[in-house]
Amino acid sequence: MSEIRKHYFLSEYCIIAEERSKRPSDFAVADEGRGKNGSESCLFCGGAEENTPLATAVYKNGKIYSDTPEKRVRNWDFRCFPNLYPALSPVPDSPKHEENGLQAEPGYGFHEVIVESPLHGRRLEDFSNFEISGLMQVYRDRTCSYTSRENIRYVSLFKNSGEKAGASINHLHSQLLALPFCPPLLARELKVIRKIEKCPYCAIFNLEKTSSRLISENSEWIAFTPYSSMGPFEVWILSRKHVSSLGDCSDELLFALGHILKDILKSYGRVLGNPPFNYMFYQLSEAPEYHLNLRLLPRISINAGFELNTGSYINTISPERAASYLREDLTHGE
Ligand SMILES: [Zn+2]
Ligand SMILES: [Zn+2]
């Protein structure tokens, strides 16, 4: 069976080409043992603070501290510092230039690492509800810290977990890039959203809440496989309340977000055998029309020539079937 599906509200397509014989275990990739070993020379471990740049913020017992060149904060819960190999810099050394109509701007911006535990080998899905909600508050705090800065137009907050998902260090962390431009992907979405009378994400919430793609829900959020999923087991997490960024989220909303995120990660682990994955926050603090959403994608299929050539995706499991496996696991898997 094969089907061309259109995105909820954008001119984007995906091809669902199911191989019916496939079971979730066929998607399972060899567990890279993320976080199981390699703590000996790990820069992110508690105790190795001297080996990283000075922290931009250190979270400890609900308070925020900062490092000084003389003294690094120890025994922290979450620690944020500039990436050792930053893609962008607050003081870029390259000048603006233009040649033959080709333009280049200095690489201004911020690139931060958020280390999510001092302990090597921890996994997010094993966090207590208190710990995971603490992390969601750190995400909110770091996002707000950069959106308020001059000349920053977008804060990209994401996690690469596992080598195949782009993680070069095998210790629980996320990354944040604060950009001086709004990424075309978001700008294009916003343009369409502004032409629609009602928020399309609020409509998606109402649609998916009762669909066969729903995986999990709580009082504030739903998790579901999107109708035109770009890959096997893609999941979106969407809030009932219309909020445009993490900065608009109350502590209660973040607590419920942490809870549902943990559910999906646990289920990925059990159904797909701890796959490498990415998750990304989509948010626009300056555009109240936008609706915050979190997207997760296990990296179990390869984007190859067709995807690069067309910007469209071939997905070998229907979102309905993927949702049924994850939903079934969450109902009976504990
Ligand atoms: Zn470590
Ligand atoms: Zn909305």
CSV table of C-alpha atoms in Angstrom, one decimal, residues 44 53-59 64 78-90 109-116 135 138-147 149 155-160 173-179:
chain,number,residue,atom,x,y,z
A,44,PHE,CA,30.5,16.9,30.8
A,53,PRO,CA,34.4,27.1,29.3
A,54,LEU,CA,33.1,29.0,32.3
A,55,ALA,CA,29.4,28.1,32.8
A,56,THR,CA,26.8,30.6,31.6
A,57,ALA,CA,24.3,29.3,34.2
A,58,VAL,CA,24.5,26.5,36.8
A,59,TYR,CA,21.3,25.2,38.3
A,64,ILE,CA,21.0,29.7,39.6
A,78,PHE,CA,22.1,21.2,35.3
A,79,ARG,CA,25.0,23.1,33.9
A,80,CYS,CA,25.1,25.3,30.8
A,81,PHE,CA,28.2,26.6,29.1
A,82,PRO,CA,29.3,27.8,25.6
A,83,ASN,CA,30.0,25.0,23.2
A,84,LEU,CA,33.7,24.3,22.9
A,85,TYR,CA,33.4,24.4,19.1
A,86,PRO,CA,30.7,27.0,18.6
A,87,ALA,CA,29.0,27.4,15.3
A,88,LEU,CA,28.3,31.0,16.1
A,89,SER,CA,30.0,33.6,18.4
A,90,PRO,CA,28.9,36.7,20.3
A,109,GLY,CA,25.0,34.3,17.8
A,110,PHE,CA,25.3,32.0,20.8
A,111,HIS,CA,25.9,28.2,20.9
A,112,GLU,CA,25.3,26.7,24.3
A,113,VAL,CA,25.5,23.2,25.8
A,114,ILE,CA,23.0,22.2,28.5
A,115,VAL,CA,24.3,19.2,30.5
A,116,GLU,CA,21.4,17.5,32.1
A,135,LEU,CA,14.9,20.4,33.2
A,138,VAL,CA,15.9,25.2,32.6
A,139,TYR,CA,14.8,25.0,28.9
A,140,ARG,CA,12.4,27.8,29.5
A,141,ASP,CA,15.0,29.9,31.4
A,142,ARG,CA,17.7,29.4,28.8
A,143,THR,CA,15.3,30.2,25.9
A,144,CYS,CA,14.2,33.4,27.7
A,145,SER,CA,17.7,34.4,28.5
A,146,TYR,CA,18.6,34.5,24.7
A,147,THR,CA,15.3,35.7,23.2
A,149,ARG,CA,19.1,39.7,23.8
A,155,VAL,CA,16.4,30.3,19.7
A,156,SER,CA,16.9,26.7,18.4
A,157,LEU,CA,16.7,24.2,21.3
A,158,PHE,CA,17.2,20.5,20.5
A,159,LYS,CA,18.6,17.2,21.7
A,160,ASN,CA,20.8,14.8,19.7
A,173,HIS,CA,22.9,17.0,27.1
A,174,SER,CA,20.9,19.3,24.8
A,175,GLN,CA,22.1,22.2,22.7
A,176,LEU,CA,20.9,25.7,22.1
A,177,LEU,CA,21.7,28.0,19.2
A,178,ALA,CA,20.6,31.6,19.3
A,179,LEU,CA,20.4,33.0,15.8
